Coordinates of C-alpha atoms and ligand atoms in Angstrom, one line a residue:
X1 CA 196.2 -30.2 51.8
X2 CA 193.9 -28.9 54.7
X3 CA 193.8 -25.0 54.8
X4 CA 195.8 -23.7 57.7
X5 CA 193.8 -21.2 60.3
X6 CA 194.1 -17.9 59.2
X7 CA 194.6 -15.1 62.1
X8 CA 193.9 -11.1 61.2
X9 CA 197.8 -11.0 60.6
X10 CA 197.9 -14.4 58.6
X11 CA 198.8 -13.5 55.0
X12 CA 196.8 -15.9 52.3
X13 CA 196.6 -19.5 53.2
X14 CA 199.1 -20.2 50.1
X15 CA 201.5 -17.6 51.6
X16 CA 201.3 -19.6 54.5
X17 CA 202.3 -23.0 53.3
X18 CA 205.4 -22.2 51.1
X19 CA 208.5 -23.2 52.4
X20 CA 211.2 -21.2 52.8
X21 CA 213.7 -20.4 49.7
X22 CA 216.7 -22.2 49.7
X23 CA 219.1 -19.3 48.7
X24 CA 222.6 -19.2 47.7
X25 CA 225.3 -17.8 50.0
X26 CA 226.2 -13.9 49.6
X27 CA 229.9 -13.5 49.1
X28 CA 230.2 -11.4 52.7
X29 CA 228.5 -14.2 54.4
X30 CA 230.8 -17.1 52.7
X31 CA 234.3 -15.3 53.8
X32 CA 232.5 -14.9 57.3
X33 CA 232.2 -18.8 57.7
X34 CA 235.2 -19.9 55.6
X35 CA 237.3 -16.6 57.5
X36 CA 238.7 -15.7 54.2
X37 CA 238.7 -12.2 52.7
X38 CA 235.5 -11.0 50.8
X39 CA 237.8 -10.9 47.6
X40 CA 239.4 -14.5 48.1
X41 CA 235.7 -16.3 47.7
X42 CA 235.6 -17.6 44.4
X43 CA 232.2 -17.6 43.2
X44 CA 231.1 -20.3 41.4
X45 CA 227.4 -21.2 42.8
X46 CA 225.4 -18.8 41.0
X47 CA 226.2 -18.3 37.3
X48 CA 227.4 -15.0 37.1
X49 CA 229.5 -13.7 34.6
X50 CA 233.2 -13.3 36.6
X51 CA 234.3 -11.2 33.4
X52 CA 232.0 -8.8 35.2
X53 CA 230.3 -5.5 32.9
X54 CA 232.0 -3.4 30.2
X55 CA 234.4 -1.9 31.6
X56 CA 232.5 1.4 30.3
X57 CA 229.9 0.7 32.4
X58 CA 231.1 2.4 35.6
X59 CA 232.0 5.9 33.6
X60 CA 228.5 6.1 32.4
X61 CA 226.8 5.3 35.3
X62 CA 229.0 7.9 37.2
X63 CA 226.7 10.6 34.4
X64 CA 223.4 8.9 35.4
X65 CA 220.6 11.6 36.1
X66 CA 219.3 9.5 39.5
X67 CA 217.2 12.0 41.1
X68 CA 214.8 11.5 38.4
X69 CA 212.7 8.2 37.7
X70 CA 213.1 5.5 34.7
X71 CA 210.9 5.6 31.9
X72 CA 208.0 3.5 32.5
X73 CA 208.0 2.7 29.0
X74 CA 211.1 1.8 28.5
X75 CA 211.5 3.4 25.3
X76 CA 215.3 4.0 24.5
X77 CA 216.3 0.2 25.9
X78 CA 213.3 -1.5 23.8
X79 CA 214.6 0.0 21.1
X80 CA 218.2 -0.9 21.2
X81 CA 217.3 -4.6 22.5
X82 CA 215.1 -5.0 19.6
X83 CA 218.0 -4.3 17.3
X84 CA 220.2 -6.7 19.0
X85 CA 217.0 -9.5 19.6
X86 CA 215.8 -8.9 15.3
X87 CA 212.3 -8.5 16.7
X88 CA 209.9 -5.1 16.9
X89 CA 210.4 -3.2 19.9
X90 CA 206.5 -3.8 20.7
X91 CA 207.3 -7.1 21.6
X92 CA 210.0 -6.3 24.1
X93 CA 209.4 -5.6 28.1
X94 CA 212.0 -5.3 30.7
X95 CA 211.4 -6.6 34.3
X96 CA 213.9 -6.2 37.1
X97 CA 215.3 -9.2 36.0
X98 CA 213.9 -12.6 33.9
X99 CA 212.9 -13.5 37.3
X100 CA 210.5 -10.2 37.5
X101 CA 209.0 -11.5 34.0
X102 CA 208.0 -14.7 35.5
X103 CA 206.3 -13.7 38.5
X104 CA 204.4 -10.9 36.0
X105 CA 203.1 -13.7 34.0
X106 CA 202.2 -16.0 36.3
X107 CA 200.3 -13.2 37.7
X108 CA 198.4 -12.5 34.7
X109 CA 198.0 -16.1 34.1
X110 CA 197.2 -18.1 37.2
X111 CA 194.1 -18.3 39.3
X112 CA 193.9 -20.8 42.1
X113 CA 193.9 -24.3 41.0
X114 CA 195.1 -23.4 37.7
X115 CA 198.1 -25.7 36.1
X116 CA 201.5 -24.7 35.1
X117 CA 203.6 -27.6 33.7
X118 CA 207.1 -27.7 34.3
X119 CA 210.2 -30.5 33.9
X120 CA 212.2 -30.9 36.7
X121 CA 215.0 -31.3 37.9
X122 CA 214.7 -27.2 36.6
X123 CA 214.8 -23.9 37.6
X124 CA 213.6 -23.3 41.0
X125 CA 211.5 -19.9 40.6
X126 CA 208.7 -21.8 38.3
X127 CA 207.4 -23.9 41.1
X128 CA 207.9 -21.2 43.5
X129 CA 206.2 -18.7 41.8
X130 CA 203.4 -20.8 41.1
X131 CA 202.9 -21.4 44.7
X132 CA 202.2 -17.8 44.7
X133 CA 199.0 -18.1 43.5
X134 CA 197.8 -21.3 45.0
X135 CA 198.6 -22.9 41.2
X136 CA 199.5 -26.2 40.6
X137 CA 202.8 -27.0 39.4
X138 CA 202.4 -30.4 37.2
X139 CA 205.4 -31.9 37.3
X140 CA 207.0 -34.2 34.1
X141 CA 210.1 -35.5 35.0
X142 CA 212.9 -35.6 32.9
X143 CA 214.4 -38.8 30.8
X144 CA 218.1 -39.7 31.9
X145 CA 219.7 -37.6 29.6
X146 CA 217.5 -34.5 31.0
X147 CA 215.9 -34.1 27.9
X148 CA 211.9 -33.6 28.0
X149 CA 210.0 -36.7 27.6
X150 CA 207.5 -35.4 24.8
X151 CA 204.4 -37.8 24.9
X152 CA 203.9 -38.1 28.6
X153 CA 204.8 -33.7 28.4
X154 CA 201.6 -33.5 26.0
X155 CA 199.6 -36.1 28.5
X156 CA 200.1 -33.8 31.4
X157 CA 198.4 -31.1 29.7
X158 CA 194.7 -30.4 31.0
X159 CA 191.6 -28.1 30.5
X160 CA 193.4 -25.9 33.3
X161 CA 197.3 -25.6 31.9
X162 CA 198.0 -21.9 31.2
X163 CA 201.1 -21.8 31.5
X164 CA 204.8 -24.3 30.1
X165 CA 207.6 -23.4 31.4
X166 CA 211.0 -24.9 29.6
X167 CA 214.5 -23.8 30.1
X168 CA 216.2 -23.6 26.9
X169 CA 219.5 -24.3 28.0
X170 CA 217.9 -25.8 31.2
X171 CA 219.3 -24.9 34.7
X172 CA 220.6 -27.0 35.8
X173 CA 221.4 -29.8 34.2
X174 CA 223.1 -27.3 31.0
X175 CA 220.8 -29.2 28.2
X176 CA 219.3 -27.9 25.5
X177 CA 216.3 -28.5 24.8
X178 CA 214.9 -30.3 21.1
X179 CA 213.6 -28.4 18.7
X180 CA 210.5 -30.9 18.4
X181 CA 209.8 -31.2 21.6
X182 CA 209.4 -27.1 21.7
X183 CA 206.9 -27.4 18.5
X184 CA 205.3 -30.1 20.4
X185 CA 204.5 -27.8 23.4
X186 CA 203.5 -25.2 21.4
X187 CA 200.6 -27.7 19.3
X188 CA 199.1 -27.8 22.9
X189 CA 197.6 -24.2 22.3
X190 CA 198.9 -22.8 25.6
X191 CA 201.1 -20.6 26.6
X192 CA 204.9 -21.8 26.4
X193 CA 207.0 -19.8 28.0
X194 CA 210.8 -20.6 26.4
X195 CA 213.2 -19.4 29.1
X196 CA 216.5 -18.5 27.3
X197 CA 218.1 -16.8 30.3
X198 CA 222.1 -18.8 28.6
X199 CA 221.1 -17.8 24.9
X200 CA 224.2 -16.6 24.6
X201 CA 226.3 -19.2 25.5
X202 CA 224.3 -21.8 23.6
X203 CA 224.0 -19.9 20.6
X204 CA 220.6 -20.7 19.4
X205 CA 217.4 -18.8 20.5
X206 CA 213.8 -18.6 19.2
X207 CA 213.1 -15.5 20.2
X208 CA 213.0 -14.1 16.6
X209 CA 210.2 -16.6 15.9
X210 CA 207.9 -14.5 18.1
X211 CA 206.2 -12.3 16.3
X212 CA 204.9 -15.3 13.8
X213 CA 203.9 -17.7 16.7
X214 CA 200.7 -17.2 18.9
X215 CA 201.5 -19.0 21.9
X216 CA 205.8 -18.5 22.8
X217 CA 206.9 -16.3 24.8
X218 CA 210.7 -15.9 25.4
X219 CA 212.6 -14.8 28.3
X220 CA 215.9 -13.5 28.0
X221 CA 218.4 -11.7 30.6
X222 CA 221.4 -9.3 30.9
X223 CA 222.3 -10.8 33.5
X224 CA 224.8 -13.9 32.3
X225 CA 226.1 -12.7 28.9
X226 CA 226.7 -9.3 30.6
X227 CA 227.3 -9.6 33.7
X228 CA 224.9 -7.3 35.0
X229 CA 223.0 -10.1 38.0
X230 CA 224.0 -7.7 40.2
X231 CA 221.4 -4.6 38.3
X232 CA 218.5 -6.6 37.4
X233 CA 218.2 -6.5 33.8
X234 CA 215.4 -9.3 31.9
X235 CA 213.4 -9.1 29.1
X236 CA 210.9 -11.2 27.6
X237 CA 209.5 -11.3 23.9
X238 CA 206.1 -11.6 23.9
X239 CA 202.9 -12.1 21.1
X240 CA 201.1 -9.0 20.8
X241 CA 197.8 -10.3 22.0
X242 CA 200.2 -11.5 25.8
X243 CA 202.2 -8.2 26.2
X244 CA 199.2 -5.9 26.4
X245 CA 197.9 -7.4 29.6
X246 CA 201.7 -7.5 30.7
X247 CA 201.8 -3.7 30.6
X248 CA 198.6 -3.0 32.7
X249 CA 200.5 -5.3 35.4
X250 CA 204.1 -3.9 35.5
X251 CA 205.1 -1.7 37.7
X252 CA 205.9 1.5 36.0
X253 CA 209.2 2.1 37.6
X254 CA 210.3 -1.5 37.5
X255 CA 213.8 -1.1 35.5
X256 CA 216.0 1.6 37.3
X257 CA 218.1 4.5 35.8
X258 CA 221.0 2.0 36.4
X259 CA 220.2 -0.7 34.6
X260 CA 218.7 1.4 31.7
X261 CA 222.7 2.8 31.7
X262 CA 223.9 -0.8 31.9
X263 CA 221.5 -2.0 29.0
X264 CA 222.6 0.5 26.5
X265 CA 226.6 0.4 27.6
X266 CA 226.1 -3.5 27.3
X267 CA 225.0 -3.6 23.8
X268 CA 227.2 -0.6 22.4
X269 CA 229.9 -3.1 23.6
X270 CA 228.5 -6.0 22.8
X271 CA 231.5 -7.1 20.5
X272 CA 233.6 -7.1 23.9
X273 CA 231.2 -8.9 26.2
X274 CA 230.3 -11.5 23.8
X275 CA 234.2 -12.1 23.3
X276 CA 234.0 -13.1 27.0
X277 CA 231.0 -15.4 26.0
X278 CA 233.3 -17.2 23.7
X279 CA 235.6 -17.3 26.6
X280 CA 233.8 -18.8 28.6
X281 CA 232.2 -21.4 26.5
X282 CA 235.7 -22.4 25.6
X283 CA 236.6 -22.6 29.3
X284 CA 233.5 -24.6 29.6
X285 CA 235.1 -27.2 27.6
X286 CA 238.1 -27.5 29.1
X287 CA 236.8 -27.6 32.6
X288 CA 234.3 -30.4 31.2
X289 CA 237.9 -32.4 30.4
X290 CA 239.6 -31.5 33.9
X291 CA 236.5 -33.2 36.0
X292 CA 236.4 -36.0 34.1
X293 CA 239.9 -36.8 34.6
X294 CA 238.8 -36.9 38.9
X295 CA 237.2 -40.4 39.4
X296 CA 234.6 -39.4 41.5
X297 CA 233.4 -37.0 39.5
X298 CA 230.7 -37.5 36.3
X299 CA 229.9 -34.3 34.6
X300 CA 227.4 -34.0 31.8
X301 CA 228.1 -31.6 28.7
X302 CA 226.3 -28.3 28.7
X303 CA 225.1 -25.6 26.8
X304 CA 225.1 -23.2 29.3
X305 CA 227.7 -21.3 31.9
X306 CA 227.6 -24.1 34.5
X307 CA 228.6 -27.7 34.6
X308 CA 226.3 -30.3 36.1
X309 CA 228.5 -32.7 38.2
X310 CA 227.5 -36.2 39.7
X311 CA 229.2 -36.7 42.7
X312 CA 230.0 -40.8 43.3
X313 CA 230.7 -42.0 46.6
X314 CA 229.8 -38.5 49.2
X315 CA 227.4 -36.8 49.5
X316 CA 227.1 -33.8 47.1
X317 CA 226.3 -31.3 50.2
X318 CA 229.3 -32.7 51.8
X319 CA 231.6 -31.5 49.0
X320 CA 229.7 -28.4 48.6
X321 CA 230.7 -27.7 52.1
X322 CA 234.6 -28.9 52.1
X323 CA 234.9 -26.5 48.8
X324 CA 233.3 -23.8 50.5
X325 CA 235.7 -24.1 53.3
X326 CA 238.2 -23.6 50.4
X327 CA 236.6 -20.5 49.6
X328 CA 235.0 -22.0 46.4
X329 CA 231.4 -22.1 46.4
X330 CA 229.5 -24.6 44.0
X331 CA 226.2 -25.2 44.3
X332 CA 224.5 -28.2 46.1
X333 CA 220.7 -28.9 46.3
X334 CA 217.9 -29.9 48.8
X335 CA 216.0 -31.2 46.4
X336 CA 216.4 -35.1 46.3
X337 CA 216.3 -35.9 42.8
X338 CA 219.9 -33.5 42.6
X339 CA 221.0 -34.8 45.8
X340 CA 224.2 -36.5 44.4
X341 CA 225.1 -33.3 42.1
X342 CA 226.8 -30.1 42.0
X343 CA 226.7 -27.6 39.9
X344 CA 229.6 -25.3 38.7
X345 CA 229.6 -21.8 37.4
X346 CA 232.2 -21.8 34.5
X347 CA 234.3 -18.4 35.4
X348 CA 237.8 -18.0 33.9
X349 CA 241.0 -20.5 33.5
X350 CA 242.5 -18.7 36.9
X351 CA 238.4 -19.6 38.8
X352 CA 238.8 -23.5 37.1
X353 CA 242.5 -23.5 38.3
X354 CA 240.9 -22.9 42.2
X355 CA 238.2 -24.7 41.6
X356 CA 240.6 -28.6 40.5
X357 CA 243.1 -26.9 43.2
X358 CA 240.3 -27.3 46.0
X359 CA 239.5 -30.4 44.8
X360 CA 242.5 -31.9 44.7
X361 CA 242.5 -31.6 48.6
X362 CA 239.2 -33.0 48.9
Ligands
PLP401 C1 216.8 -20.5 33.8 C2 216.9 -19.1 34.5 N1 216.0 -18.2 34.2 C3 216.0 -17.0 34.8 C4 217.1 -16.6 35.6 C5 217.0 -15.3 36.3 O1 217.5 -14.3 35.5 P1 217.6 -12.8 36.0 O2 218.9 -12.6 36.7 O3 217.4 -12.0 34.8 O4 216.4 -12.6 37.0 C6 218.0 -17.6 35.9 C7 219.1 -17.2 36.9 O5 219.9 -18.0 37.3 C8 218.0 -18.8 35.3 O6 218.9 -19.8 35.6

């Protein structure tokens, strides 16, 4: 692609060229356009947790010493993660969410016209990020079960692949991804980067095979399992010889006094919040039954929070819109390879209930 002028004010040429991010609706903005109260918008687009926190959570931030800054070195939450992950603390590093952890390695990892493999349809912030640094997002697509096509995975991979990104359950399709396909990645020498942001929910993570392997990295998040989207709380486990360039690149006040608060409150109640887990992935299953009972509908099983949904006969957007009129947002996508799909956060029986309810009047 030709290099677009660049003026005094231009920012970098692969600023320039990246498009715009297709983000999800804020709740204020949906009750604007539907004209519904804030509180009648049932959330369902972006995979949040509507248990919500522990409910200790808002007691112990109301003791939080704000005036004052984190600790860059984010020595009590390290700690108490690595309990709760079975790995040494000097493998753990928070970012202001999974999403910080990404754009941190991408940064230590990715000159301009360097390779990052990814396998879409996937999370959106690989490619996005990539574009950050004028790298090159190789992309291998997935089979028609969404799982990773393993051979054609390992003949993508060049003298200039640093980084593989995998979502492990993948968003958002809900998949899990094989074993064997991981080891195969990780036979390639470089860097894979295991995204586990629904480890919770899908009951398996690697992250405790860290330490022993030189080339995974896992990400994990508070977000989902805990409910805290809203305070920015990811952590990746990283190989020794990864995390030590990590740390020169951080920003030293990157997790805030809140979300140290929330980090500690959310694994001294762990017992409760992973109850909701169970919740949910029981809810999961039911909701799985409901839409296959509408004919239009074709969704696939998951591993994850959400529900991947073919939509037969209108257009996905369409539906995305008529729910949202509803006051239930799902999910719809631009890109064309998901342009016949929803996807569906799974929230409590009472959210599923006004999610079928809305569709029913479709
Ligand atoms: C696969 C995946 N990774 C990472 C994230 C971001 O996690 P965080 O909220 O910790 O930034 C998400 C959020 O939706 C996700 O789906």
């Amino acid at each position: 692609m030709p290099e677009p002028a660049r003026g005094p004010l231009d920012p970098r040429p692969a600023v320039q060229v990246i498009a715009e991010y297709d983000s999800p609706e804020s709740r204020a903005r949906a009750a604007r356009r539907s004209g519904l109260p804030p509180e009648q918008i049932v959330k369902l687009d972006t995979n949040e947790n509507l248990y919500g926190p522990s409910p200790r959570l808002a007691e112990a931030l109301s003791r939080g010493c704000y005036q004052e800054y984190p600790d860059p070195l984010q020595e009590e939450v390290r700690a108490a993660t690595a309990e709760y992950v079975g790995v040494g603390e000097e493998h753990l590093l928070f970012g202001n969410g999974a999403d910080e952890l990404i754009d941190l390695l991408m940064r230590a990892y990715l000159d301009p016209g360097d390779e990052m493999l990814s396998f879409p349809p996937t999370f959106g912030m690989y490619a996005l990020g990539a574009q950050h640094f004028a790298a090159r997002t190789v992309e291998v697509e997935r089979d028609q079960r969404f799982d990773l096509p393993i051979e054609a995975a390992l003949a993508a991979v060049s003298p200039r692949t640093r980084l593989i990104f995998v979502a492990a359950p993948n968003n958002p399709t809900g998949n899990q991804v094989a074993l064997e396909a991981v080891e195969a990645l990780l036979g390639t020498g470089r860097l894979v980067v295991l995204d586990e942001a629904y480890a919770e929910f899908a009951g398996r993570s690697l992250a405790g095979q860290v330490p022993d392997r030189e080339n995974l990295v896992v990400l994990r998040t508070f977000s989902k399992w805990a409910g805290l989207a809203g305070l920015r709380a990811g952590y990746g486990v990283f190989p020794l010889r990864v995390i030590r360039h990590l740390w020169k690149l951080k920003p030293p006040f990157n997790l805030n006094v809140a979300a140290e608060i929330a980090i500690r409150v959310s694994l001294e109640d762990r017992d409760w919040l992973l109850a909701n887990v169970q919740k949910i992935v029981d809810e999961r299953e039911r909701l799985i039954s409901a839409l296959e009972e509408i004919p239009s509908l074709r969704p696939y099983p998951s591993a994850a929070n959400f529900v991947l949904c073919d939509v037969e006969g209108r257009a996905a957007a369409e539906v995305r819109a008529s729910l949202a009129a509803r006051g239930v947002l799902v999910r719809a996508y631009r890109d064309p390879r998901l342009a016949s799909s929803i996807r569906i956060t799974v929230g409590r029986p009472r959210d599923s209930e006004a999610l079928l309810a809305a569709l029913a009047q479709l």
